[in-house]
XYZ file of C-alpha atoms in Angstrom:
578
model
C 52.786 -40.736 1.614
C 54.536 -37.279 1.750
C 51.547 -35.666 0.784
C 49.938 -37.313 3.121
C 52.043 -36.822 6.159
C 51.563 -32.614 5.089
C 48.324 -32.459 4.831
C 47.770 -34.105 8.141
C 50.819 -32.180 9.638
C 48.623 -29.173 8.179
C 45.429 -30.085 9.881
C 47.111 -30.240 13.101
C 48.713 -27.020 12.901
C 45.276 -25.242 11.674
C 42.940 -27.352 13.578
C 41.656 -24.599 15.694
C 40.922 -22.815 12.012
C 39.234 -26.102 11.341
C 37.332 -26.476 14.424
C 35.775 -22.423 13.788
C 34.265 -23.660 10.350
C 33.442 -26.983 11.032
C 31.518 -26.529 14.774
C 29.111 -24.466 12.882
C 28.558 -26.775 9.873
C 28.142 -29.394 12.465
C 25.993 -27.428 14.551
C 23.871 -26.187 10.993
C 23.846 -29.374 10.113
C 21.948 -30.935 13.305
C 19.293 -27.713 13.048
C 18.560 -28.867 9.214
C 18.270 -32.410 10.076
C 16.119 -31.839 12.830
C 14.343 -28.989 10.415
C 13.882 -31.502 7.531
C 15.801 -29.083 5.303
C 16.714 -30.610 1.964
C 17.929 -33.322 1.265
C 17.344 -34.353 4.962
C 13.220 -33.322 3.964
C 11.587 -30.807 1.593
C 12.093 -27.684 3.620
C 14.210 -24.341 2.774
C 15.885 -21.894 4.652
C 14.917 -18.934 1.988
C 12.262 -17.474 4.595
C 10.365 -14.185 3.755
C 12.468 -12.425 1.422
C 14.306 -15.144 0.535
C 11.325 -16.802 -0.850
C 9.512 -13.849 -2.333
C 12.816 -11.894 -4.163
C 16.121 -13.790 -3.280
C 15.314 -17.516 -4.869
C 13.564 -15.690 -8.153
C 16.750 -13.666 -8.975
C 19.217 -16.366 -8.309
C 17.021 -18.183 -10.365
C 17.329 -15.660 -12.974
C 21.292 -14.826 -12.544
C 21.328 -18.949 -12.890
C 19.781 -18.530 -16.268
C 21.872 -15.563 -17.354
C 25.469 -17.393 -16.278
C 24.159 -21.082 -18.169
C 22.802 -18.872 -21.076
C 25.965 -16.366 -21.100
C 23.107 -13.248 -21.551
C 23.333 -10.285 -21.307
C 24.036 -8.844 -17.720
C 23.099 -5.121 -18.586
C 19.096 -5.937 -18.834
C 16.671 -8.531 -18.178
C 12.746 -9.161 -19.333
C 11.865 -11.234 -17.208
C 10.267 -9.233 -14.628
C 9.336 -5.721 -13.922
C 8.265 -5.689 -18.005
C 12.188 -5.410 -17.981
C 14.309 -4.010 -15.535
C 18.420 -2.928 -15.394
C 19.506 -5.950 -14.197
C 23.394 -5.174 -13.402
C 22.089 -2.755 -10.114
C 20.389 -5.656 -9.307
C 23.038 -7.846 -9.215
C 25.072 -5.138 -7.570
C 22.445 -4.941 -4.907
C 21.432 -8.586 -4.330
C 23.782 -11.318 -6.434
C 26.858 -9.745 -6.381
C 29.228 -12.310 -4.188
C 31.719 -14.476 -5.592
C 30.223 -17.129 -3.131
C 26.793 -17.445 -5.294
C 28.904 -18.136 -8.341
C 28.326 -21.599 -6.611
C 24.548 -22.173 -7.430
C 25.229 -21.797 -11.100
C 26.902 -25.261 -11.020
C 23.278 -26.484 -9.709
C 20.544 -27.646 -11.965
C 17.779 -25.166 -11.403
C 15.399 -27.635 -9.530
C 18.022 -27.829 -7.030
C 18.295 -24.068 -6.382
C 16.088 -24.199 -3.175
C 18.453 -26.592 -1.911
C 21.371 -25.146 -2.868
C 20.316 -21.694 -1.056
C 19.965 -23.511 2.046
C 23.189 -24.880 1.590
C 25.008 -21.555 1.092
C 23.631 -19.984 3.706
C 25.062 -22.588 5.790
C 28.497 -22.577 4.275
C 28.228 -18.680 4.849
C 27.573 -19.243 8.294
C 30.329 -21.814 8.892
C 32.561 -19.322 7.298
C 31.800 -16.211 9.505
C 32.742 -18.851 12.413
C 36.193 -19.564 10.569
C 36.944 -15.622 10.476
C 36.013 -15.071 14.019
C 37.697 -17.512 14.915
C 40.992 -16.090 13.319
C 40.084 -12.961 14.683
C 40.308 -13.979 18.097
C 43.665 -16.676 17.645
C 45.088 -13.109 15.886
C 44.324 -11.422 19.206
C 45.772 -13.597 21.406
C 48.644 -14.669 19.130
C 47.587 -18.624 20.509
C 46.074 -21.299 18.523
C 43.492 -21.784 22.008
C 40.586 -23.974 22.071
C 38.881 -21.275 24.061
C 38.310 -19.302 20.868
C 36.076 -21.221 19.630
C 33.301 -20.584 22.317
C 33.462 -16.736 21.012
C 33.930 -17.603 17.417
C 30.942 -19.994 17.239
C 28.855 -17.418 19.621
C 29.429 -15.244 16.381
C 28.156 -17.113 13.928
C 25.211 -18.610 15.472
C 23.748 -15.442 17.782
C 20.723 -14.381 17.624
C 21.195 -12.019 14.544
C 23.162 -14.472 12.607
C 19.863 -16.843 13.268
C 17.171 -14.462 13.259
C 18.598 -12.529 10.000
C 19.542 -15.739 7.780
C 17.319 -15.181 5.216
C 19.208 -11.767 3.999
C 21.748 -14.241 2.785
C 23.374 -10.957 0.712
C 24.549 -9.949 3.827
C 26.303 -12.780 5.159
C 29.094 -11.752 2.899
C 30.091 -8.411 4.175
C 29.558 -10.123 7.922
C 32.042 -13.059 7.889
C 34.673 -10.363 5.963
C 34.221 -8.453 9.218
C 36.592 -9.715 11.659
C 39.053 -9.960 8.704
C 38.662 -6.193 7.873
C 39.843 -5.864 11.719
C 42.548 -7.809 11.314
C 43.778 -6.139 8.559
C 42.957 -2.984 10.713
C 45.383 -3.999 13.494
C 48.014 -4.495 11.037
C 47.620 -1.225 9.281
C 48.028 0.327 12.730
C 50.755 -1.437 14.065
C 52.900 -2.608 10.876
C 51.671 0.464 8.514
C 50.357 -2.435 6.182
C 47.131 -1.584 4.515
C 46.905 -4.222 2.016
C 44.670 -6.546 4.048
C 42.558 -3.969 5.291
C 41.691 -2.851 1.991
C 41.243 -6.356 0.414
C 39.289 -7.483 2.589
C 37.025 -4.350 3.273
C 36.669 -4.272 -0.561
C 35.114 -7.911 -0.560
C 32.439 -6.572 2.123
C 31.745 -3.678 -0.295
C 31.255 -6.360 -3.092
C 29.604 -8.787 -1.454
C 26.748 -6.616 -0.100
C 27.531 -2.840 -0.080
C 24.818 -1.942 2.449
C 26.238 -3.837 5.272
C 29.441 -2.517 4.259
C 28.313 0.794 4.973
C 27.155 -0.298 8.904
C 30.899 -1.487 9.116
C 32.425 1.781 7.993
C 31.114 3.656 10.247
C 31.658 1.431 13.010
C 35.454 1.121 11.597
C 35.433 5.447 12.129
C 34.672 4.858 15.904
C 37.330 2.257 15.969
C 39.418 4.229 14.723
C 38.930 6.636 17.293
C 38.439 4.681 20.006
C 41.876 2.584 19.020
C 44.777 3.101 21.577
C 47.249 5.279 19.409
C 50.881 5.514 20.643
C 51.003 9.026 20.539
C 49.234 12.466 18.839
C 51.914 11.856 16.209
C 50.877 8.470 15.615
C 46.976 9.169 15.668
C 47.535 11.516 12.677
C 49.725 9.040 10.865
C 47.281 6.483 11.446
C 44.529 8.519 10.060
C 46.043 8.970 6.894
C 46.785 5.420 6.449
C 42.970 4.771 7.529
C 41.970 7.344 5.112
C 43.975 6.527 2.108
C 43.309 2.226 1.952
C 39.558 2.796 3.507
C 39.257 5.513 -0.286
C 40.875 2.635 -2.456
C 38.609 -0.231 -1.095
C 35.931 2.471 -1.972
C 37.811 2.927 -5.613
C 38.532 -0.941 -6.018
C 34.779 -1.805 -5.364
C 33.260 0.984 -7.235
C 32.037 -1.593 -10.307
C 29.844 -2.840 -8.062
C 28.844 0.516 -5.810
C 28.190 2.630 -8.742
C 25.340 0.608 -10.461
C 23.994 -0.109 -7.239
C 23.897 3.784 -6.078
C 22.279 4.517 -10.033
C 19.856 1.858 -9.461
C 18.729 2.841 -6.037
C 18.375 6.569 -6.942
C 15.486 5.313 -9.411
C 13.674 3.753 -6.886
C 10.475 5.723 -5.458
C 12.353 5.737 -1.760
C 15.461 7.346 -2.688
C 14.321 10.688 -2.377
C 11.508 10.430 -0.078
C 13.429 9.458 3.052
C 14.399 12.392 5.509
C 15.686 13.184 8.681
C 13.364 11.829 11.560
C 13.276 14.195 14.489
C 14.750 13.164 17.581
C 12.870 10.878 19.757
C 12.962 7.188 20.950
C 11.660 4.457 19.771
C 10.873 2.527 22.632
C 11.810 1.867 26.588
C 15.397 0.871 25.923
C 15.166 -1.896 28.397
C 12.685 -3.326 25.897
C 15.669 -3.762 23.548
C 18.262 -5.139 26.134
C 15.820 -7.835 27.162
C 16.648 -9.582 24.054
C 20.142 -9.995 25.593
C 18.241 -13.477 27.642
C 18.991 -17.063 26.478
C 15.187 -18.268 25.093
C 14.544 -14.848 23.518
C 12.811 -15.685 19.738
C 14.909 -14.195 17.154
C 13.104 -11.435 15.393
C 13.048 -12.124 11.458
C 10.751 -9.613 10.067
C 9.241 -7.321 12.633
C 7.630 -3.798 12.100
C 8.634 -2.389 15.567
C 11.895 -0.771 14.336
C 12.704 -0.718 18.655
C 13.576 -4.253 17.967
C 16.659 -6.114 18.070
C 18.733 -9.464 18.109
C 20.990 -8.783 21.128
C 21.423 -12.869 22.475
C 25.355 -13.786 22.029
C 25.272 -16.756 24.476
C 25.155 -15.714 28.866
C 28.853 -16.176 29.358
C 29.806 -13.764 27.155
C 27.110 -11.857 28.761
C 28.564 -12.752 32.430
C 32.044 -11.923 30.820
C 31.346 -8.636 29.914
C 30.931 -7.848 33.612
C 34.137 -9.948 35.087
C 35.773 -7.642 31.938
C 34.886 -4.196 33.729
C 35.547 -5.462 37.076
C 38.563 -7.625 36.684
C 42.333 -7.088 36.640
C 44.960 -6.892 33.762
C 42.667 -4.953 31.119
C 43.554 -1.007 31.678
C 40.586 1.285 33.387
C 41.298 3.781 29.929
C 40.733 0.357 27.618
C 37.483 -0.514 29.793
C 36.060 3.382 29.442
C 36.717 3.533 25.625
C 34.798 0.054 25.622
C 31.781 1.160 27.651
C 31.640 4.553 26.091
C 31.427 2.527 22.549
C 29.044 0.274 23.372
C 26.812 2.731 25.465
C 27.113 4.693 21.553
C 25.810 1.546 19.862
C 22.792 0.924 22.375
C 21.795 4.460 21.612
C 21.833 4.142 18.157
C 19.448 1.252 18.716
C 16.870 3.369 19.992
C 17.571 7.024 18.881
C 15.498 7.856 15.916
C 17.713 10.541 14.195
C 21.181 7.808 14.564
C 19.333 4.684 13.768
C 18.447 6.412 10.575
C 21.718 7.344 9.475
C 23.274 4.045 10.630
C 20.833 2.316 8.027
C 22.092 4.324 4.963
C 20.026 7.208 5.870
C 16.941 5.139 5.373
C 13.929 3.526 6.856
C 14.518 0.200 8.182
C 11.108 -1.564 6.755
C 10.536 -4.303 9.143
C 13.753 -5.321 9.822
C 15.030 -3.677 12.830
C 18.783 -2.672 14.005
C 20.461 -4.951 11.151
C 24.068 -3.350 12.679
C 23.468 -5.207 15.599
C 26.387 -7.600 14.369
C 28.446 -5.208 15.745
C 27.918 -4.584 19.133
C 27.942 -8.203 19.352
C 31.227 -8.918 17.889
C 32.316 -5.890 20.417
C 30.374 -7.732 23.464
C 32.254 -11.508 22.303
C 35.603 -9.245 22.304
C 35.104 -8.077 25.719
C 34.404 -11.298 26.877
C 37.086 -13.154 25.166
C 39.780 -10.642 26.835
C 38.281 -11.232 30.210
C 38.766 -14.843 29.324
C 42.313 -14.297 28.503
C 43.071 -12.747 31.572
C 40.992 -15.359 33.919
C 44.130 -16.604 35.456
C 44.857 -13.119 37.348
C 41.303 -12.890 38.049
C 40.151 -13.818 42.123
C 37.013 -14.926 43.571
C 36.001 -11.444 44.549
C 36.152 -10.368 40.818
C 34.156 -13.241 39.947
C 31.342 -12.799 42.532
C 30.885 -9.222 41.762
C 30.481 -10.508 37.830
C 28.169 -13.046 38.706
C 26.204 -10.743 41.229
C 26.079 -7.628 38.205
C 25.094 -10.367 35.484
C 22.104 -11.488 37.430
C 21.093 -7.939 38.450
C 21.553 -6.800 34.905
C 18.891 -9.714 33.809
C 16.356 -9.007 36.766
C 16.963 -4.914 35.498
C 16.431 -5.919 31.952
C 13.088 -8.162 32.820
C 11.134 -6.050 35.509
C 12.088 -2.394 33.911
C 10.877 -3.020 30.473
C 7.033 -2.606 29.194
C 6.707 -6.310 28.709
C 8.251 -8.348 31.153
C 9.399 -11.780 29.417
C 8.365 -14.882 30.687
C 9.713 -16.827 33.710
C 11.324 -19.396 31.995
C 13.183 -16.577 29.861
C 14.288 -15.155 33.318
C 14.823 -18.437 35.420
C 16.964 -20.363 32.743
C 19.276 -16.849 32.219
C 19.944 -16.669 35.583
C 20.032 -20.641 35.871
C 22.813 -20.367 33.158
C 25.189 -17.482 34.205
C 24.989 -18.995 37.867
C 26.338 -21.916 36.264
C 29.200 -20.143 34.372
C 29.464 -18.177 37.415
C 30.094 -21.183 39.821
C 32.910 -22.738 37.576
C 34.608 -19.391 37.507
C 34.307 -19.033 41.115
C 36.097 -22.640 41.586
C 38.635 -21.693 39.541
C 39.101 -18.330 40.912
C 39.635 -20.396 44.065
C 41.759 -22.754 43.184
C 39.534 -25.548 44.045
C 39.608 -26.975 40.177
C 42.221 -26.307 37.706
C 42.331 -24.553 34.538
C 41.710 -27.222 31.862
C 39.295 -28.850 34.667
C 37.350 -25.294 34.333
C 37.605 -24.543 30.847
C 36.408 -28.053 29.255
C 33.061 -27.712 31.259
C 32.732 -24.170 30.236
C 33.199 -25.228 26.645
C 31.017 -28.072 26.784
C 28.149 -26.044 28.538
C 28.545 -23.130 25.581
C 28.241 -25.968 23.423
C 24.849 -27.224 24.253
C 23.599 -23.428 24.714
C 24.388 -22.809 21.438
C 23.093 -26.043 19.776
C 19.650 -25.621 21.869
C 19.343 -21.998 20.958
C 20.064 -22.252 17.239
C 17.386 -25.101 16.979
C 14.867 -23.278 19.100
C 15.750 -20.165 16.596
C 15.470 -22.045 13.675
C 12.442 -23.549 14.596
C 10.789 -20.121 15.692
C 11.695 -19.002 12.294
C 10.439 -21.525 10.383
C 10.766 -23.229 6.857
C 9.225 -22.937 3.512
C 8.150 -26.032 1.872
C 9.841 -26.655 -1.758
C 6.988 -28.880 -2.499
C 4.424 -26.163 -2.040
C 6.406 -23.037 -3.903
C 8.757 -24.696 -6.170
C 7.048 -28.004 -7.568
C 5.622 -26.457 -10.249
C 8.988 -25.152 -11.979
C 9.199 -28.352 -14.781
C 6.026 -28.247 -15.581
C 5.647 -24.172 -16.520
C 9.211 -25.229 -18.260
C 7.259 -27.195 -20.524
C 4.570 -24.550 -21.098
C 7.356 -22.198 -21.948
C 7.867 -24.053 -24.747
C 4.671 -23.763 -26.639
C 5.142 -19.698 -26.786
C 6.648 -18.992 -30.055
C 10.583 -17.909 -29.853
C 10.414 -14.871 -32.289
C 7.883 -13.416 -30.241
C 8.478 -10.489 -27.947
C 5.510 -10.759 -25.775
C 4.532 -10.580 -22.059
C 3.436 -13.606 -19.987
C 2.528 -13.546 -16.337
C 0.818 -15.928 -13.844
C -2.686 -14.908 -12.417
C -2.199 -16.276 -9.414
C 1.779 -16.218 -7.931
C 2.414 -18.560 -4.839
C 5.769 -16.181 -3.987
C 5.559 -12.169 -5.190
C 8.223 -12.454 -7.778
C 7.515 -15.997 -8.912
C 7.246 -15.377 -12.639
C 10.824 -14.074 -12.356
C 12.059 -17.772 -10.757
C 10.210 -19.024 -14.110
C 12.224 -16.243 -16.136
C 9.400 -15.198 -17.604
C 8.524 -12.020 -19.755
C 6.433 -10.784 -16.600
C 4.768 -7.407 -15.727
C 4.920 -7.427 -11.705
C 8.523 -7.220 -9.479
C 9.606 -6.598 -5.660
C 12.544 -5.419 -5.199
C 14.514 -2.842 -3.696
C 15.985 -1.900 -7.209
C 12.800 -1.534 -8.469
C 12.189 1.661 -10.617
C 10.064 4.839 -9.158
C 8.503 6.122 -11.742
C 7.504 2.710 -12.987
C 5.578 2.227 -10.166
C 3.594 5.562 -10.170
C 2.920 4.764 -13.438
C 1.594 1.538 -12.489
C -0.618 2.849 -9.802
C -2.152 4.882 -12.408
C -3.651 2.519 -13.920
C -5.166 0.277 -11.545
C -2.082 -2.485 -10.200
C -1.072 -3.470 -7.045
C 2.102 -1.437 -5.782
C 3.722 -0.885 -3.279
C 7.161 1.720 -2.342
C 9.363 -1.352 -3.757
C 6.969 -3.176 -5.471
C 4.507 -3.094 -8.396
C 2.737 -6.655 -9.096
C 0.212 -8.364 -12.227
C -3.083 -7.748 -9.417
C -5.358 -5.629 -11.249
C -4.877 -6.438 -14.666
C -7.651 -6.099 -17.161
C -7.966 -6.560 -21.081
C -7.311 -3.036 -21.102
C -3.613 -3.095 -19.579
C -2.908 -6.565 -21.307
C -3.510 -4.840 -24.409
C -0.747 -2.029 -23.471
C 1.484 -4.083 -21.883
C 0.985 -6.852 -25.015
C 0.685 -9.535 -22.215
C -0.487 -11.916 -24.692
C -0.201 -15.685 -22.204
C -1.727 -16.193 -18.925
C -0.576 -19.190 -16.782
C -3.469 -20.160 -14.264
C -3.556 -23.239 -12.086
C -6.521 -25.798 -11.351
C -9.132 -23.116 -9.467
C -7.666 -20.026 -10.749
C -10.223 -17.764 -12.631
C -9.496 -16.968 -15.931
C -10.775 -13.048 -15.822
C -8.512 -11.420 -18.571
C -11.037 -13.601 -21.422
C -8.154 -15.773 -22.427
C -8.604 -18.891 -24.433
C -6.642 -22.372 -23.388
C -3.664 -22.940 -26.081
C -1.999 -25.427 -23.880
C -2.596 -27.453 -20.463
C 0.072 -29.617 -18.936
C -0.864 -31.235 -15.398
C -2.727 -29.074 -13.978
């Protein structure tokens, strides 16, 4: 019983914690349902790359862990590849660790599943970013926290489930930050900026350098102190660097062999598109972008009171006119780098961003939710003239936004965003009036946040679509079996004739010529070219093969399905249902 009694007395205490995980699990948890994401159906959140390169190397990191190989080199794939900068690149959080207690068949649900929990998690961290700003266990946080971890980008950019890591560390890392500032204690800062560079260094490297213009921006005591802070900043920002450098090294080797590493150079300066283009994407019904050549693209939607917030933040009382210019000057940094050729580049790891646009857009968002949730904070001094002027900027902003860009979005787009932040807006205004009081304003506000965000994240989900498991993954038993009948002792190539996802001989762990990647070596693919396959600047695949190359590559075994064509001259050893 006095277990009992603490662990409830616990919940209570942490039930705004709770709340930040749980809403989103809740809310993830409707969208598969409604999705028919397995178990609830046969569909799988592991979308685009998370079909064609994610679900094969869990698949093969799965095998590795249950088979305790070798984690320096694989064959299956690639006609063998260095698997460790792989893992460094891809596998590398302690969070996937999960899957290996999952049969294989259940991988595809198991991915779905993570990237859930990941989700739910970023919520949780927000959420105890914002209770650590305010120093109060409020309700009210959770309408920021959850408009973190289900925005647009969160929806829209799922699939990289690598990067979900470094993303829910992120409001941790600025915890830690505020207490290396004001306490001159690094130790959280560096912990948890060293599990971003773990879980997915790339991403880690969009957070540094927004941490440098944090650092700047921050509101130092004195000149003293913004030296002594530096050094602090410096020194536990070098050992998170030091502490993560098992997994930063092989990645770096690996990604120097790859035919992009030296290829990519400065842009010149221009822009990529009209930049109201980009803030468009700031309106509630905007479809997510998930893979999209246009690098001018972006995932700006947060949730319209946030957006209406931002606004009642610059014009309202309490928040210091220096605090609101080192806020606008950041943020007008980040739109630039949205659209700026020359910083975008340099912001994605001095590389090419390959059909997935602005992927730091994470941050201006978190910075936007911030804004918002300090306005928020400070809605009690805040009168009805402060509100109006929000609510008349918010809707001017959105008519700006629609009517200046190249493509003006539809009506609905424009009619339901204005619908909405008048809506905010006219709850704020009561309040600001003293016609309804505080708790009378907030629960509505929460409530209507709620249902934005629930009939967003299914519209995004549903815009983005699911794989069916049925379709790419029903064959996994059966090649299992086939598998079997190639002798053990033999160190020979097999490869399917016909793949249903790019690196699907690698989710059967087979001895296969073709990979995608982004580890994937250079020179390998030149040399590939050469001679007649399919290749790409990541990417070098089994289309094209003849006799000829089978003989130098000793692919000796073909897998082909019912319709296939069987043009390397092969003769049937085995056949098992179809």
């Amino acid at each position: 019983m006095i277990k009992k009694e603490r662990v409830i007395l616990w919940a209570k205490e942490n039930r705004v914690y709770l709340a930040g995980f749980f809403l989103p699990f809740l809310i993830m948890t409707v969208v598969c349902i409604i999705c028919g994401v397995v178990p609830f159906g046969d569909k799988s959140l592991s979308i685009i790359d998370g079909l064609h390169q994610y679900m094969p190397f869990f698949s093969e990191y799965h095998e590795k862990i249950r088979n305790l190989d070798s984690f320096y080199y694989s064959w299956n794939g690639g006609l063998g590849y260095n698997f460790i900068s792989l893992w460094a690149y891809y596998l590398s959080s302690p969070l996937n660790l999960i899957l290996v207690l999952l049969p294989k068949t259940a991988l595809p649900l198991g991915f779905s599943w993570l990237l859930v929990l990941k989700i739910s998690l970023t919520g949780l961290t927000a959420a105890a970013f914002f209770i650590h700003r305010s120093n109060k266990k409020n309700w009210k946080v959770l309408i920021f926290s959850t408009s973190f971890a289900l925005s647009n980008y969160m929806i829209g950019y799922s699939w990289n489930i690598m990067w979900m890591d470094a993303i829910l560390m992120f409001p941790l890392i600025l915890i830690g930050f505020d207490k290396m500032m004001e306490e001159e204690d690094g130790r959280m800062y560096a912990f948890c900026l060293t599990l971003a560079m773990i879980g997915n260094y790339y991403i880690a490297f969009m957070i540094c350098i927004f941490l440098i213009c944090w650092f700047l921006f921050y509101e130092h005591k004195s000149i003293k102190s913004f030296f002594l802070n530096g050094v602090y900043f410096a020194f536990f920002s070098l050992l998170s660097a030091c502490l993560s450098a098992i997994v930063l090294l092989p990645a770096y080797m690996g990604l120097m062999k790859t035919a992009s590493a030296n290829s990519m150079s400065l842009p010149e300066h221009s822009w990529f598109t009209n930049i109201f283009n980009i803030l468009n994407t700031h309106l509630i019904g905007t479809e997510p972008v998930t893979n999209n050549n246009f690098d001018g693209n972006a995932n700006l939607y947060m949730g319209m009171l946030s957006f209406l917030l931002l606004f009642l933040y610059l014009f309202g009382r309490r928040i210091k006119w220096q605090e609101k210019v080192r806020r606008v000057i950041f943020l007008a940094i980040l739109i630039v780098r949205f659209n700026e050729k020359i910083m975008n580049f340099i912001w994605h790891g001095f590389h090419d961003q390959y059909g997935i646009p602005n992927r730091f857009v994470f941050l201006y968002v978190f910075l936007i939710l911030l804004c918002g949730f300090e306005a928020m904070e400070k809605i009690r001094a805040m009168r009805w003239h402060h509100v109006l002027s929000a609510v008349i900027a918010a809707t001017g902003a959105i008519l700006i936004f629609s009517f200046m860009a190249d493509e003006r979005p539809e009506e609905i787009v424009i009619g339901l965003s204005i619908g909405v932040v008048l809506g905010y807006g006219i709850l704020l205004l009561l309040y600001s009036v003293r016609k309804i009081s505080y708790k009378k304003c907030i629960y509505p506000l929460a409530v209507l946040v709620a249902l934005e965000i629930i009939g967003t994240s299914i519209y995004g989900f549903k815009e983005n679509g699911q794989i069916d498991t049925v379709k790419y993954f029903a064959d996994t038993k059966t090649i299992e079996v086939l598998k079997e009948t190639i002798p053990e002792e033999e160190l020979v190539r097999t490869d399917l004739v016909k793949s249903k996802m790019l690196d699907e001989a690698t989710w059967h762990n087979l001895k296969a010529v073709g990979m995608f990647g982004s580890t994937v070596n250079g020179t390998t693919v030149s040399a590939m070219d050469h001679i007649g396959f399919f290749t790409g600047a990541n990417e070098y695949l089994y289309k094209g093969a003849t006799p000829l190359t089978n003989v130098l590559l000793n692919v000796k075994y073909n897998i082909l399905r019912d319709g296939d064509k069987n043009a390397n001259g092969f003769f049937i050893v085995s056949h098992e249902d179809g």
